[in-house]
Short mmCIF file of C-alpha atoms in Angstrom, two decimals:
data_model
loop_
_atom_site.label_atom_id
_atom_site.label_comp_id
_atom_site.label_asym_id
_atom_site.label_seq_id
_atom_site.Cartn_x
_atom_site.Cartn_y
_atom_site.Cartn_z
CA UNK A 1 265.56 320.51 203.49
CA UNK A 2 267.26 322.92 205.61
CA UNK A 3 264.89 324.64 208.33
CA UNK A 4 263.96 328.16 209.66
CA UNK A 5 262.90 330.01 212.65
CA UNK A 6 258.92 331.35 212.70
CA UNK A 7 259.09 335.10 213.23
CA UNK A 8 255.69 335.85 213.07
CA UNK A 9 252.58 333.96 212.36
CA UNK A 10 248.79 335.39 212.05
CA UNK A 11 245.38 332.96 211.62
CA UNK A 12 241.55 333.57 211.99
CA UNK A 13 238.75 331.05 210.80
CA UNK A 14 235.09 331.71 211.30
CA UNK A 15 231.95 332.31 209.40
CA UNK A 16 230.58 335.75 208.14
CA UNK A 17 226.99 336.34 206.18
CA UNK A 18 227.01 332.43 205.66
CA UNK A 19 230.56 332.33 204.10
CA UNK A 20 233.39 330.14 206.12
CA UNK A 21 236.72 331.48 205.87
CA UNK A 22 240.00 330.58 206.87
CA UNK A 23 243.25 332.89 206.93
CA UNK A 24 247.05 331.60 207.77
CA UNK A 25 250.10 333.81 207.16
CA UNK A 26 253.59 332.81 208.43
CA UNK A 27 256.85 334.59 208.10
CA UNK A 28 260.06 332.77 208.71
CA UNK A 29 263.72 334.14 209.31
CA UNK A 30 266.61 333.07 207.23
CA UNK A 31 268.64 330.04 208.11
CA UNK A 32 271.66 327.89 206.91
CA UNK A 33 271.68 329.41 203.17
CA UNK A 34 267.80 329.67 203.04
CA UNK A 35 266.17 332.97 202.55
CA UNK A 36 263.31 334.29 204.48
CA UNK A 37 260.16 333.37 203.47
CA UNK A 38 256.32 334.52 203.80
CA UNK A 39 253.83 331.28 203.64
CA UNK A 40 250.14 332.39 203.31
CA UNK A 41 246.72 330.19 202.70
CA UNK A 42 243.19 331.68 202.19
CA UNK A 43 240.22 329.86 202.06
CA UNK A 44 236.43 330.53 201.20
CA UNK A 45 233.43 328.26 201.50
CA UNK A 46 229.73 329.40 200.35
CA UNK A 47 226.75 327.32 200.85
CA UNK A 48 224.40 326.98 197.43
CA UNK A 49 221.43 325.74 196.63
CA UNK A 50 220.59 323.48 199.44
CA UNK A 51 222.63 322.19 202.70
CA UNK A 52 224.46 319.66 201.04
CA UNK A 53 225.98 322.00 198.12
CA UNK A 54 228.71 324.52 198.27
CA UNK A 55 231.14 326.62 196.45
CA UNK A 56 234.67 327.35 197.72
CA UNK A 57 238.00 328.93 196.55
CA UNK A 58 241.41 328.86 197.89
CA UNK A 59 244.65 330.99 197.60
CA UNK A 60 248.19 330.07 198.64
CA UNK A 61 251.31 331.79 198.47
CA UNK A 62 254.86 330.74 199.17
CA UNK A 63 257.38 334.16 198.92
CA UNK A 64 261.31 334.86 198.89
CA UNK A 65 262.12 331.69 198.38
CA UNK A 66 265.44 331.83 196.95
CA UNK A 67 264.14 332.89 193.41
CA UNK A 68 261.21 330.05 193.85
CA UNK A 69 258.34 332.39 194.14
CA UNK A 70 255.11 330.33 194.21
CA UNK A 71 251.52 331.21 193.91
CA UNK A 72 248.08 328.89 193.73
CA UNK A 73 244.46 329.23 193.55
CA UNK A 74 241.85 326.88 193.34
CA UNK A 75 238.13 326.70 192.94
CA UNK A 76 235.75 323.98 193.91
CA UNK A 77 231.99 322.88 193.80
CA UNK A 78 230.14 320.17 195.74
CA UNK A 79 226.42 319.96 194.40
CA UNK A 80 224.00 317.88 195.41
CA UNK A 81 222.50 317.37 191.99
CA UNK A 82 219.20 314.86 193.14
CA UNK A 83 218.34 312.66 196.32
CA UNK A 84 222.02 310.86 196.82
CA UNK A 85 223.54 311.96 193.82
CA UNK A 86 226.44 314.28 193.84
CA UNK A 87 228.45 316.32 192.00
CA UNK A 88 232.31 317.30 192.99
CA UNK A 89 234.23 319.83 190.80
CA UNK A 90 237.80 321.19 191.29
CA UNK A 91 240.25 323.39 189.60
CA UNK A 92 243.59 324.56 190.36
CA UNK A 93 246.37 326.55 188.78
CA UNK A 94 250.15 327.24 190.01
CA UNK A 95 252.57 329.75 189.37
CA UNK A 96 256.24 329.28 189.99
CA UNK A 97 259.14 331.54 189.73
CA UNK A 98 261.28 328.46 188.69
CA UNK A 99 259.18 326.85 186.12
CA UNK A 100 258.61 328.41 182.53
CA UNK A 101 254.81 326.86 182.22
CA UNK A 102 253.47 326.31 179.21
CA UNK A 103 249.81 326.76 178.76
CA UNK A 104 247.11 327.13 181.47
CA UNK A 105 246.37 323.48 181.52
CA UNK A 106 250.03 322.30 181.96
CA UNK A 107 249.90 324.28 185.21
CA UNK A 108 246.64 322.98 186.21
CA UNK A 109 244.72 320.28 187.95
CA UNK A 110 241.38 319.30 187.20
CA UNK A 111 238.80 316.94 189.11
CA UNK A 112 235.55 315.93 188.40
CA UNK A 113 233.73 313.30 190.38
CA UNK A 114 230.08 311.82 190.45
CA UNK A 115 229.29 309.98 193.50
CA UNK A 116 226.09 308.21 195.00
CA UNK A 117 226.28 308.65 198.61
CA UNK A 118 223.98 305.70 200.35
CA UNK A 119 224.69 303.68 203.49
CA UNK A 120 222.56 300.89 202.34
CA UNK A 121 221.88 299.35 199.10
CA UNK A 122 223.89 300.31 196.25
CA UNK A 123 226.43 303.14 196.05
CA UNK A 124 229.09 304.02 193.34
CA UNK A 125 231.20 306.91 192.39
CA UNK A 126 233.17 307.79 189.08
CA UNK A 127 236.25 309.92 189.15
CA UNK A 128 238.13 311.43 186.61
CA UNK A 129 241.72 313.88 187.30
CA UNK A 130 244.05 315.38 185.02
CA UNK A 131 247.35 316.77 186.40
CA UNK A 132 249.74 318.66 183.98
CA UNK A 133 253.54 318.55 183.64
CA UNK A 134 254.12 322.01 185.14
CA UNK A 135 251.65 322.14 188.11
CA UNK A 136 253.40 322.57 191.55
CA UNK A 137 252.00 323.97 194.78
CA UNK A 138 255.05 324.37 196.88
CA UNK A 139 252.62 324.57 199.87
CA UNK A 140 250.78 321.28 199.11
CA UNK A 141 251.44 317.56 198.43
CA UNK A 142 251.12 316.27 194.73
CA UNK A 143 252.61 312.84 194.33
CA UNK A 144 252.31 312.34 191.01
CA UNK A 145 252.26 315.11 187.92
CA UNK A 146 251.87 315.03 184.22
CA UNK A 147 249.15 311.97 184.46
CA UNK A 148 245.52 311.35 183.70
CA UNK A 149 243.69 309.29 185.98
CA UNK A 150 239.98 307.24 185.49
CA UNK A 151 238.67 305.72 188.38
CA UNK A 152 235.44 304.10 190.20
CA UNK A 153 233.79 302.63 192.85
CA UNK A 154 231.05 299.99 193.30
CA UNK A 155 229.65 298.85 196.30
CA UNK A 156 226.26 296.85 197.27
CA UNK A 157 225.92 296.93 201.64
CA UNK A 158 222.95 295.48 203.39
CA UNK A 159 222.11 295.60 207.24
CA UNK A 160 221.54 292.35 208.96
CA UNK A 161 218.66 291.72 211.25
CA UNK A 162 218.58 290.88 214.91
CA UNK A 163 219.17 287.08 214.82
CA UNK A 164 222.62 287.42 212.66
CA UNK A 165 225.91 287.99 214.29
CA UNK A 166 226.62 290.46 211.59
CA UNK A 167 225.61 294.37 211.52
CA UNK A 168 226.27 294.52 207.87
CA UNK A 169 228.03 293.03 204.76
CA UNK A 170 229.07 294.73 201.70
CA UNK A 171 230.73 293.65 198.76
CA UNK A 172 232.52 296.38 196.38
CA UNK A 173 234.90 296.55 193.72
CA UNK A 174 237.49 299.67 193.36
CA UNK A 175 239.35 300.74 190.29
CA UNK A 176 241.71 302.98 189.23
CA UNK A 177 244.02 303.87 186.22
CA UNK A 178 246.82 306.06 185.67
CA UNK A 179 248.12 307.07 181.91
CA UNK A 180 251.33 309.23 181.41
CA UNK A 181 250.47 313.02 179.94
CA UNK A 182 252.93 312.75 177.48
CA UNK A 183 252.15 309.86 175.25
CA UNK A 184 248.69 308.04 177.10
CA UNK A 185 250.51 304.96 177.73
CA UNK A 186 249.28 303.13 181.45
CA UNK A 187 251.63 304.06 183.83
CA UNK A 188 249.84 301.87 186.56
CA UNK A 189 246.82 300.47 187.40
CA UNK A 190 244.58 298.70 190.11
CA UNK A 191 241.73 296.55 190.29
CA UNK A 192 240.36 295.66 194.03
CA UNK A 193 237.15 293.54 194.67
CA UNK A 194 236.56 293.28 198.47
CA UNK A 195 233.99 291.72 201.24
CA UNK A 196 233.80 293.65 204.22
CA UNK A 197 231.50 292.08 207.46
CA UNK A 198 231.13 294.17 210.38
CA UNK A 199 230.01 292.66 213.45
CA UNK A 200 227.77 293.91 216.09
CA UNK A 201 230.58 294.46 218.67
CA UNK A 202 232.09 296.75 215.88
CA UNK A 203 235.04 294.21 214.98
CA UNK A 204 235.32 294.16 211.29
CA UNK A 205 236.73 291.42 208.80
CA UNK A 206 237.72 292.17 205.52
CA UNK A 207 238.63 289.90 202.44
CA UNK A 208 240.00 291.49 199.34
CA UNK A 209 242.02 290.52 195.97
CA UNK A 210 244.36 293.24 194.49
CA UNK A 211 245.27 293.11 190.96
CA UNK A 212 247.76 295.61 190.05
CA UNK A 213 249.76 296.83 186.95
CA UNK A 214 253.02 299.05 186.96
CA UNK A 215 254.89 300.17 183.86
CA UNK A 216 258.54 300.64 185.23
CA UNK A 217 260.64 302.85 183.13
CA UNK A 218 263.58 303.12 185.46
CA UNK A 219 264.93 300.08 187.54
CA UNK A 220 264.83 300.55 191.13
CA UNK A 221 266.12 298.42 194.18
CA UNK A 222 264.22 296.88 196.90
CA UNK A 223 265.15 294.24 199.52
CA UNK A 224 268.53 293.93 198.07
CA UNK A 225 267.27 293.31 194.31
CA UNK A 226 266.56 295.12 191.17
CA UNK A 227 263.61 295.53 189.15
CA UNK A 228 263.91 296.35 185.89
CA UNK A 229 262.42 298.13 183.30
CA UNK A 230 259.24 296.24 181.62
CA UNK A 231 255.41 296.12 182.33
CA UNK A 232 254.45 293.82 185.34
CA UNK A 233 250.76 292.52 186.42
CA UNK A 234 250.99 291.01 189.89
CA UNK A 235 248.23 289.95 192.15
CA UNK A 236 247.80 289.46 196.00
CA UNK A 237 245.38 288.46 198.57
CA UNK A 238 244.60 290.20 201.90
CA UNK A 239 242.42 289.38 205.09
CA UNK A 240 242.10 291.89 207.94
CA UNK A 241 240.70 291.51 211.21
CA UNK A 242 239.77 294.78 212.86
CA UNK A 243 239.14 294.78 216.80
CA UNK A 244 235.81 296.44 217.84
CA UNK A 245 236.77 300.52 218.12
CA UNK A 246 234.82 300.56 221.63
CA UNK A 247 237.29 298.45 223.10
CA UNK A 248 239.94 299.57 225.35
CA UNK A 249 242.66 297.57 223.32
CA UNK A 250 241.84 297.54 219.84
CA UNK A 251 243.63 297.55 216.23
CA UNK A 252 244.23 295.32 213.37
CA UNK A 253 245.93 292.44 212.00
CA UNK A 254 246.46 291.78 208.36
CA UNK A 255 248.10 289.23 206.50
CA UNK A 256 248.69 289.05 202.52
CA UNK A 257 250.21 286.93 199.91
CA UNK A 258 250.71 286.61 196.14
CA UNK A 259 253.04 287.70 193.44
CA UNK A 260 254.95 290.85 193.15
CA UNK A 261 256.49 292.03 190.24
CA UNK A 262 258.13 288.93 188.90
CA UNK A 263 258.61 287.25 192.38
CA UNK A 264 256.33 286.62 195.10
CA UNK A 265 255.61 288.70 198.50
CA UNK A 266 254.46 287.16 201.84
CA UNK A 267 253.81 289.78 204.47
CA UNK A 268 252.12 290.37 207.84
CA UNK A 269 251.17 293.64 209.99
CA UNK A 270 249.73 294.59 213.22
CA UNK A 271 248.49 298.10 215.02
CA UNK A 272 247.54 297.95 218.04
CA UNK A 273 245.73 300.79 220.10
CA UNK A 274 245.63 301.25 223.95
CA UNK A 275 243.10 303.87 224.81
CA UNK A 276 244.35 304.32 228.42
CA UNK A 277 242.27 307.21 229.03
CA UNK A 278 240.53 310.20 227.55
CA UNK A 279 243.82 311.71 228.00
CA UNK A 280 245.78 309.41 226.52
CA UNK A 281 246.24 306.89 223.48
CA UNK A 282 249.23 304.97 222.73
CA UNK A 283 249.24 303.54 219.16
CA UNK A 284 252.06 301.06 217.60
CA UNK A 285 252.36 299.42 214.36
CA UNK A 286 255.04 296.63 212.87
CA UNK A 287 255.07 295.32 209.57
CA UNK A 288 257.22 292.66 207.79
CA UNK A 289 257.10 291.30 203.97
CA UNK A 290 259.28 288.50 202.92
CA UNK A 291 260.18 289.16 199.04
CA UNK A 292 261.11 286.46 196.17
CA UNK A 293 262.48 287.67 193.07
#
């Protein structure tokens, strides 16, 4: 809300002794009732163990914001454990002048992820995220707070021979589950099996099914109707055609249909792209949904 004029900014990026670093600091002027602010970010990243592993740290600050000074720090690690197996760990903590933080975990984010990164054959991932109710990065984006997340992915991908019109065909299942931190009840769930076929001209065709669960505590309006409080399971199917990325004209077309809360939804979308030259690319998008409750 509101705006501010930038008075001064400084930045630096580079590598020093094998450590990648980035620094950005910006000072804004007061404007329209907002105080002047200083916003700064520092990021460090160091390779460890092998060329595929690293550890890093990050600090952000937003100071002078009308009694809402905010400081955040984070540490992270990406480790190639063995072969194609990778472990990712992240921890972040915020301190905000306007919030009376509880424990260290109440104002923190933790993420752990184990995955097998493999182009062909079997690949998979398993992920856990915990975000406390007081976690607030004012120089970042956090759509949900006070939740626990469990999710994962399983995929099998095979590359075809020269006689096949396909370059590759894959089958995968994605699933994610959010639980409220206050009482541990389910807030939303999603299970999505998908078949993906890539043609040798780089075009791609996807078919997927999507089963979603939403626990609605507060009624909300959509398309002139009101979704009342309650627990909802709804299911949709989707087909997507993506044109070759090597073409001058490309983009994707999508059609969806199925249940939606206690009603139905039918939708279609188009996202064309025109690569006019190496200097200019034009993109557009249009989507329409018909909802019935």
